[in-house]
Short mmCIF file of C-alpha atoms and ligand atoms in Angstrom, two decimals:
data_model
loop_
_atom_site.label_atom_id
_atom_site.label_comp_id
_atom_site.label_asym_id
_atom_site.label_seq_id
_atom_site.Cartn_x
_atom_site.Cartn_y
_atom_site.Cartn_z
CA UNK A 270 -13.23 -22.98 -0.92
CA UNK A 271 -11.40 -21.45 -3.65
CA UNK A 272 -7.78 -20.03 -2.80
CA UNK A 273 -4.55 -18.89 -4.29
CA UNK A 274 -1.51 -20.52 -2.92
CA UNK A 275 2.04 -20.25 -3.55
CA UNK A 276 3.24 -23.42 -2.21
CA UNK A 277 6.79 -22.00 -2.66
CA UNK A 278 8.50 -18.85 -4.40
CA UNK A 279 7.88 -19.40 -7.85
CA UNK A 280 5.11 -21.82 -7.53
CA UNK A 281 1.25 -20.57 -7.75
CA UNK A 282 -1.68 -22.71 -8.66
CA UNK A 283 -5.97 -22.31 -7.69
CA UNK A 284 -6.46 -24.80 -5.13
CA UNK A 285 -9.78 -26.29 -3.29
CA UNK A 286 -9.31 -25.57 0.88
CA UNK A 287 -11.54 -26.26 3.67
CA UNK A 288 -12.97 -22.95 4.66
CA UNK A 289 -11.31 -21.61 7.40
CA UNK A 290 -13.16 -21.63 11.22
CA UNK A 291 -12.10 -18.43 12.94
CA UNK A 292 -10.42 -19.12 16.20
CA UNK A 293 -11.40 -16.75 20.04
CA UNK A 294 -10.80 -12.96 18.79
CA UNK A 295 -10.80 -13.31 14.98
CA UNK A 296 -13.56 -13.23 12.62
CA UNK A 297 -14.24 -15.01 9.12
CA UNK A 298 -14.80 -12.64 6.19
CA UNK A 299 -16.23 -13.84 2.81
CA UNK A 300 -13.80 -11.98 0.55
CA UNK A 301 -15.55 -9.07 -1.70
CA UNK A 302 -12.32 -7.75 -3.59
CA UNK A 303 -8.98 -8.09 -3.05
CA UNK A 304 -6.32 -5.97 -5.01
CA UNK A 305 -2.60 -7.23 -6.42
CA UNK A 306 -0.18 -5.52 -5.07
CA UNK A 307 3.08 -5.35 -6.30
CA UNK A 308 4.29 -6.82 -3.17
CA UNK A 309 2.26 -9.73 -3.53
CA UNK A 310 4.94 -10.40 -6.28
CA UNK A 311 7.62 -10.13 -4.57
CA UNK A 312 6.48 -13.02 -2.11
CA UNK A 313 5.71 -15.30 -5.22
CA UNK A 314 9.11 -14.43 -6.56
CA UNK A 315 10.74 -14.88 -3.01
CA UNK A 316 12.13 -11.45 -2.05
CA UNK A 317 10.07 -11.31 1.35
CA UNK A 318 9.82 -12.79 3.83
CA UNK A 319 6.41 -15.24 3.80
CA UNK A 320 5.66 -18.66 5.28
CA UNK A 321 5.33 -20.65 2.80
CA UNK A 322 2.54 -22.16 1.50
CA UNK A 323 1.02 -19.04 1.64
CA UNK A 324 -2.28 -17.43 0.06
CA UNK A 325 -0.92 -13.72 -0.76
CA UNK A 326 -3.38 -10.71 -0.83
CA UNK A 327 -3.80 -7.73 2.17
CA UNK A 328 -6.17 -5.27 0.42
CA UNK A 329 -9.05 -6.09 0.39
CA UNK A 330 -12.61 -6.23 1.89
CA UNK A 331 -15.99 -8.00 2.34
CA UNK A 332 -18.16 -9.65 4.77
CA UNK A 333 -18.19 -11.23 7.77
CA UNK A 334 -19.59 -14.52 7.84
CA UNK A 335 -18.60 -16.30 11.21
CA UNK A 336 -16.85 -14.93 13.99
CA UNK A 337 -15.04 -16.94 16.67
CA UNK A 338 -16.16 -14.67 20.09
CA UNK A 339 -19.24 -14.33 21.38
CA UNK A 340 -18.44 -10.84 21.45
CA UNK A 341 -17.79 -10.04 18.39
CA UNK A 342 -21.39 -11.45 17.37
CA UNK A 343 -21.73 -7.71 16.58
CA UNK A 344 -19.90 -8.25 13.57
CA UNK A 345 -21.61 -10.87 11.47
CA UNK A 346 -23.31 -9.12 8.27
CA UNK A 347 -21.07 -5.98 8.61
CA UNK A 348 -19.39 -5.29 5.43
CA UNK A 349 -15.80 -4.18 6.48
CA UNK A 350 -12.19 -3.73 5.70
CA UNK A 351 -9.53 -3.86 8.30
CA UNK A 352 -5.95 -4.21 9.54
CA UNK A 353 -3.46 -7.63 8.33
CA UNK A 354 -1.86 -6.96 11.77
CA UNK A 355 -2.26 -10.13 14.27
CA UNK A 356 -0.35 -8.72 17.22
CA UNK A 357 -0.41 -9.17 21.34
CA UNK A 358 -2.36 -6.33 22.07
CA UNK A 359 -0.44 -6.46 25.67
CA UNK A 360 3.59 -5.79 25.43
CA UNK A 361 4.83 -2.01 25.22
CA UNK A 362 4.82 -1.85 21.48
CA UNK A 363 1.26 -2.49 21.04
CA UNK A 364 0.64 -0.11 24.08
CA UNK A 365 2.17 2.33 21.84
CA UNK A 366 -0.14 1.66 19.26
CA UNK A 367 2.95 0.64 17.19
CA UNK A 368 1.67 -3.20 16.50
CA UNK A 369 4.34 -3.61 13.58
CA UNK A 370 6.89 -3.35 16.64
CA UNK A 371 5.06 -6.28 18.19
CA UNK A 372 7.51 -9.64 19.25
CA UNK A 373 4.56 -11.62 18.16
CA UNK A 374 3.55 -9.52 15.21
CA UNK A 375 2.51 -11.24 12.13
CA UNK A 376 1.16 -10.16 8.72
CA UNK A 377 -2.02 -11.47 6.97
CA UNK A 378 -0.58 -11.74 3.21
CA UNK A 379 2.57 -12.74 4.46
CA UNK A 380 2.35 -15.26 7.98
CA UNK A 381 -1.05 -16.11 7.63
CA UNK A 382 -3.13 -16.96 4.95
CA UNK A 383 -4.22 -13.45 2.71
CA UNK A 384 -7.14 -12.46 0.63
CA UNK A 385 -6.63 -14.27 -2.65
CA UNK A 386 -9.31 -16.64 -1.62
CA UNK A 387 -13.20 -16.97 -1.23
CA UNK A 388 -13.13 -16.57 2.97
CA UNK A 389 -10.22 -15.19 5.28
CA UNK A 390 -9.75 -14.91 8.77
CA UNK A 391 -8.74 -11.25 9.99
CA UNK A 392 -8.58 -10.13 14.23
CA UNK A 393 -11.66 -7.99 15.10
CA UNK A 394 -9.90 -5.83 16.65
CA UNK A 395 -8.59 -4.75 13.46
CA UNK A 396 -11.90 -4.35 11.99
CA UNK A 397 -13.44 -1.17 10.58
CA UNK A 398 -16.88 -0.93 8.86
CA UNK A 399 -17.28 0.19 5.42
CA UNK A 400 -20.53 2.37 4.27
CA UNK A 401 -22.92 0.86 2.11
CA UNK A 402 -21.79 3.77 -0.55
CA UNK A 403 -18.37 2.49 -0.56
CA UNK A 404 -17.96 0.12 -2.84
CA UNK A 405 -16.20 -2.86 -2.17
CA UNK A 406 -13.98 -2.84 -4.95
CA UNK A 407 -13.11 0.81 -3.49
CA UNK A 408 -12.32 -0.81 0.10
CA UNK A 409 -10.32 -3.19 -0.86
CA UNK A 410 -7.89 0.00 -1.81
CA UNK A 411 -7.76 1.15 1.85
CA UNK A 412 -4.37 -0.26 2.64
CA UNK A 413 -2.37 1.34 -0.53
CA UNK A 414 -4.68 4.49 0.69
CA UNK A 415 -3.76 4.02 4.31
CA UNK A 416 0.47 3.94 3.58
CA UNK A 417 -0.02 6.80 1.95
CA UNK A 418 -1.51 8.11 4.52
CA UNK A 419 1.15 6.45 7.15
CA UNK A 420 3.94 7.67 4.98
CA UNK A 421 2.81 11.23 4.99
CA UNK A 422 2.40 11.54 8.67
CA UNK A 423 5.57 10.48 8.83
CA UNK A 424 6.98 13.00 6.49
CA UNK A 425 5.57 15.43 8.76
CA UNK A 426 4.32 17.44 5.37
CA UNK A 427 1.79 20.08 6.41
CA UNK A 428 -0.82 22.09 4.16
CA UNK A 429 1.13 24.06 1.38
CA UNK A 430 4.30 22.51 1.08
CA UNK A 431 5.69 21.29 -1.75
CA UNK A 432 6.04 17.60 -2.71
CA UNK A 433 7.67 15.31 -5.51
CA UNK A 434 6.26 11.60 -5.67
CA UNK A 435 8.70 9.49 -7.59
CA UNK A 436 7.24 6.37 -8.70
CA UNK A 437 3.98 6.34 -9.81
CA UNK A 438 2.69 2.65 -8.82
CA UNK A 439 -0.51 2.33 -6.47
CA UNK A 440 1.59 3.96 -3.54
CA UNK A 441 2.90 6.67 -5.41
CA UNK A 442 -0.64 7.39 -6.76
CA UNK A 443 -2.28 7.21 -3.65
CA UNK A 444 0.49 9.09 -2.22
CA UNK A 445 -0.77 12.04 -5.13
CA UNK A 446 -4.60 11.58 -3.87
CA UNK A 447 -3.79 12.09 0.15
CA UNK A 448 -1.37 14.90 -0.61
CA UNK A 449 -3.75 16.75 -2.55
CA UNK A 450 -6.69 16.03 -0.59
CA UNK A 451 -4.67 17.44 2.43
CA UNK A 452 -3.69 20.87 0.45
CA UNK A 453 0.12 20.32 -0.31
CA UNK A 454 0.91 22.30 -3.52
CA UNK A 455 2.90 22.41 -6.45
CA UNK A 456 2.99 18.20 -6.78
CA UNK A 457 5.22 16.98 -9.10
CA UNK A 458 4.91 13.23 -9.91
CA UNK A 459 7.96 11.38 -11.99
CA UNK A 460 8.20 7.86 -13.35
CA UNK A 461 10.37 6.77 -15.93
CA UNK A 462 7.80 5.85 -18.27
CA UNK A 463 4.98 7.94 -19.42
CA UNK A 464 2.37 5.10 -19.17
CA UNK A 465 0.82 6.59 -15.87
CA UNK A 466 1.29 10.48 -15.87
CA UNK A 467 -1.33 10.78 -17.81
CA UNK A 468 -3.25 9.42 -14.93
CA UNK A 469 -1.03 11.55 -12.06
CA UNK A 470 -1.82 14.56 -13.99
CA UNK A 471 -5.99 13.60 -14.02
CA UNK A 472 -5.32 13.31 -10.56
CA UNK A 473 -4.58 17.00 -10.20
CA UNK A 474 -0.28 16.93 -10.30
CA UNK A 475 1.02 20.10 -11.23
CA UNK A 476 3.99 18.91 -12.84
CA UNK A 477 4.67 15.40 -14.35
CA UNK A 478 8.57 14.15 -15.72
CA UNK A 479 8.99 11.68 -17.51
CA UNK A 480 12.72 10.27 -16.15
CA UNK A 481 13.33 8.00 -19.21
CA UNK A 482 13.24 11.07 -21.78
CA UNK A 483 14.05 14.21 -18.86
CA UNK A 484 16.76 14.73 -16.21
CA UNK A 485 14.48 15.04 -13.11
CA UNK A 486 17.21 17.04 -10.89
CA UNK A 487 17.65 19.27 -14.05
CA UNK A 488 14.10 19.31 -14.08
CA UNK A 489 13.30 20.41 -10.67
CA UNK A 490 15.91 23.10 -10.42
CA UNK A 491 13.47 24.89 -13.13
CA UNK A 492 10.28 23.90 -11.04
CA UNK A 493 11.43 24.47 -7.21
CA UNK A 494 15.01 26.31 -7.92
CA UNK A 495 15.87 26.54 -4.06
CA UNK A 496 14.27 22.63 -3.41
CA UNK A 497 11.26 20.68 -2.79
CA UNK A 498 9.66 20.78 0.99
CA UNK A 499 9.00 17.00 0.81
CA UNK A 500 10.60 14.36 -1.38
CA UNK A 501 8.72 10.99 -1.15
CA UNK A 502 11.11 8.13 -3.14
CA UNK A 503 8.36 5.24 -4.18
CA UNK A 504 10.70 3.13 -6.07
CA UNK A 505 13.17 1.72 -3.46
CA UNK A 506 15.54 2.88 -6.14
CA UNK A 507 19.21 3.13 -5.59
CA UNK A 508 19.82 6.15 -8.87
CA UNK A 509 15.59 7.52 -7.35
CA UNK A 510 17.17 7.85 -3.57
CA UNK A 511 19.92 9.72 -4.59
CA UNK A 512 18.03 11.95 -6.54
CA UNK A 513 15.87 12.32 -3.99
CA UNK A 514 19.08 13.78 -1.67
CA UNK A 515 19.23 16.30 -4.44
CA UNK A 516 15.81 17.41 -4.70
CA UNK A 517 14.94 18.34 -1.49
CA UNK A 518 15.63 21.88 -0.40
CA UNK A 519 17.89 22.95 2.95
CA UNK A 520 16.67 21.03 6.16
CA UNK A 521 14.10 19.64 3.65
CA UNK A 522 12.34 15.94 4.32
CA UNK A 523 13.30 12.90 1.81
CA UNK A 524 10.81 9.80 2.74
CA UNK A 525 12.01 6.15 1.49
CA UNK A 526 8.95 4.52 1.45
CA UNK A 527 9.79 2.26 -1.84
CA UNK A 528 11.04 -1.50 -0.81
CA UNK A 529 14.90 -1.94 -1.48
CA UNK A 530 14.75 -5.55 -2.26
CA UNK A 531 17.93 -5.78 0.54
CA UNK A 532 20.21 -4.04 -1.54
CA UNK A 533 22.88 -1.35 -0.37
CA UNK A 534 23.33 1.69 -1.81
CA UNK A 535 26.17 4.48 -1.60
CA UNK A 536 25.59 8.33 -1.19
CA UNK A 537 27.38 11.58 -0.57
CA UNK A 538 27.24 12.07 2.92
CA UNK A 539 27.10 16.01 2.57
CA UNK A 540 23.82 16.09 0.44
CA UNK A 541 22.25 15.09 3.97
CA UNK A 542 24.55 16.58 6.43
CA UNK A 543 25.37 19.75 5.09
CA UNK A 544 21.49 20.59 3.79
CA UNK A 545 20.23 19.33 7.48
CA UNK A 546 18.28 16.78 5.34
CA UNK A 547 15.80 14.48 7.75
CA UNK A 548 15.85 10.95 5.97
CA UNK A 549 13.17 8.95 7.23
CA UNK A 550 11.87 5.46 6.49
CA UNK A 551 7.88 4.82 5.55
CA UNK A 552 7.26 0.96 5.21
CA UNK A 553 3.55 -0.35 5.26
CA UNK A 554 0.78 0.45 6.85
CA UNK A 555 0.28 2.32 10.43
CA UNK A 556 -3.56 1.74 11.23
CA UNK A 557 -4.66 3.86 9.18
CA UNK A 558 -7.38 2.03 7.72
CA UNK A 559 -10.29 3.75 9.89
CA UNK A 560 -8.78 7.42 8.41
CA UNK A 561 -8.64 5.87 5.02
CA UNK A 562 -12.38 4.74 5.50
CA UNK A 563 -13.70 8.09 6.00
CA UNK A 564 -11.99 9.50 3.57
CA UNK A 565 -13.46 7.47 1.15
CA UNK A 566 -17.06 8.00 2.70
CA UNK A 567 -16.86 11.64 2.80
CA UNK A 568 -15.90 11.82 -0.63
CA UNK A 569 -12.50 13.44 0.06
CA UNK A 570 -10.21 10.68 -1.54
CA UNK A 571 -11.71 8.63 -4.10
CA UNK A 572 -9.70 6.55 -6.36
CA UNK A 573 -11.73 4.20 -7.50
CA UNK A 574 -10.23 4.54 -10.81
CA UNK A 575 -6.67 2.95 -10.01
CA UNK A 576 -8.92 -0.20 -10.84
CA UNK A 577 -8.61 -0.92 -14.13
CA UNK A 578 -9.05 -4.61 -14.34
CA UNK A 579 -11.46 -7.07 -12.43
CA UNK A 580 -10.80 -10.81 -12.22
CA UNK A 581 -12.02 -13.64 -10.67
CA UNK A 582 -9.78 -16.06 -8.79
CA UNK A 583 -9.49 -18.64 -11.53
CA UNK A 584 -8.24 -15.67 -13.81
CA UNK A 585 -5.42 -15.09 -11.42
CA UNK A 586 -2.80 -15.59 -14.03
CA UNK A 587 -3.87 -12.95 -16.01
CA UNK A 588 -4.21 -10.57 -12.97
CA UNK A 589 -0.30 -11.54 -11.69
CA UNK A 590 0.85 -10.89 -15.39
CA UNK A 591 -0.94 -7.45 -15.96
CA UNK A 592 0.41 -6.44 -12.48
CA UNK A 593 4.15 -7.48 -13.51
CA UNK A 594 3.89 -5.91 -17.06
CA UNK A 595 2.00 -2.82 -15.89
CA UNK A 596 0.71 -2.51 -19.89
CA UNK A 597 -0.56 1.36 -20.80
CA UNK A 598 -3.53 2.14 -18.77
CA UNK A 599 -3.06 -0.62 -16.17
CA UNK A 600 -3.36 0.37 -12.47
CA UNK A 601 -4.87 -2.62 -10.62
CA UNK A 602 -6.59 -5.95 -10.88
CA UNK A 603 -8.61 -6.73 -8.47
CA UNK A 604 -10.17 -10.09 -7.66
CA UNK A 605 -13.79 -9.55 -7.04
CA UNK A 606 -16.70 -11.89 -6.40
CA UNK A 607 -19.91 -10.62 -7.82
ZN1 ZN B 843 -0.52 -3.63 -1.03
ZN1 ZN B 844 2.45 -6.61 21.21
#
């Protein structure tokens, strides 16, 4: 089968590999759609722990075409999406449902081969059926949508809360889609350039701020003079996180939802202490796939327009380049098997 392989940081190629066989408890999926995520670029750059050689890809959908255990035969031929978490299901963390804290945790696309291939192997316990009327391409976005749902859940966001999202990458935009659907209000999206702010407006953001042209803290003081209920940083950039602390209302919540690339930063302690801020971290998808599929299936969230480029595995260089350069109008490139 064709698969994209990162042999070591900085080295990526389309290879011919043997089709993987699912072991007990796993199924093989014929990949129908696999979205390119900014995180995959970090794997390529060597900035994220991964087991090389690795086939990346953790935002996917497909059809089950082989199973490793008799009891999983019910999945054969089903359209699916699923969790990328390979866990023991037995330890305390697993029994609390906190799979990512499992001592045996391994993530597909990072430690195990992922979806940039014709076939992939995933655990059957993480599968969700994708209804016929949700396209494979839309289904592949259940993963970033799940990250957004997990982030808002961790933030303790409520109906009627105000929100600032810093960063208009696909996670920032997924948070916007989910926040609109759950009845958050007066939502501001801020990003360095105006490239994606038009899309944020079309998706229902009340305000958009291009931080390359305007001072975010000053602008937000005009919009919410007493601060915003929930502020989510989806950039992982120091200046943005420092601004987040100034944007939240007294007693408000700041969520760090962007990858920090191992960097450290300085903060003014009193911004958190005196203002009684809740500052929390929200990385990754916390078993939110089922909810994400349901929201898409019922038409409550529709983010299919994020997919601006449908490409073949052979066009991986174009896809990665688009994800790296993010030209005007681009949001996501997705490998499709059509
Ligand atoms: Zn991703
Ligand atoms: Zn476990």
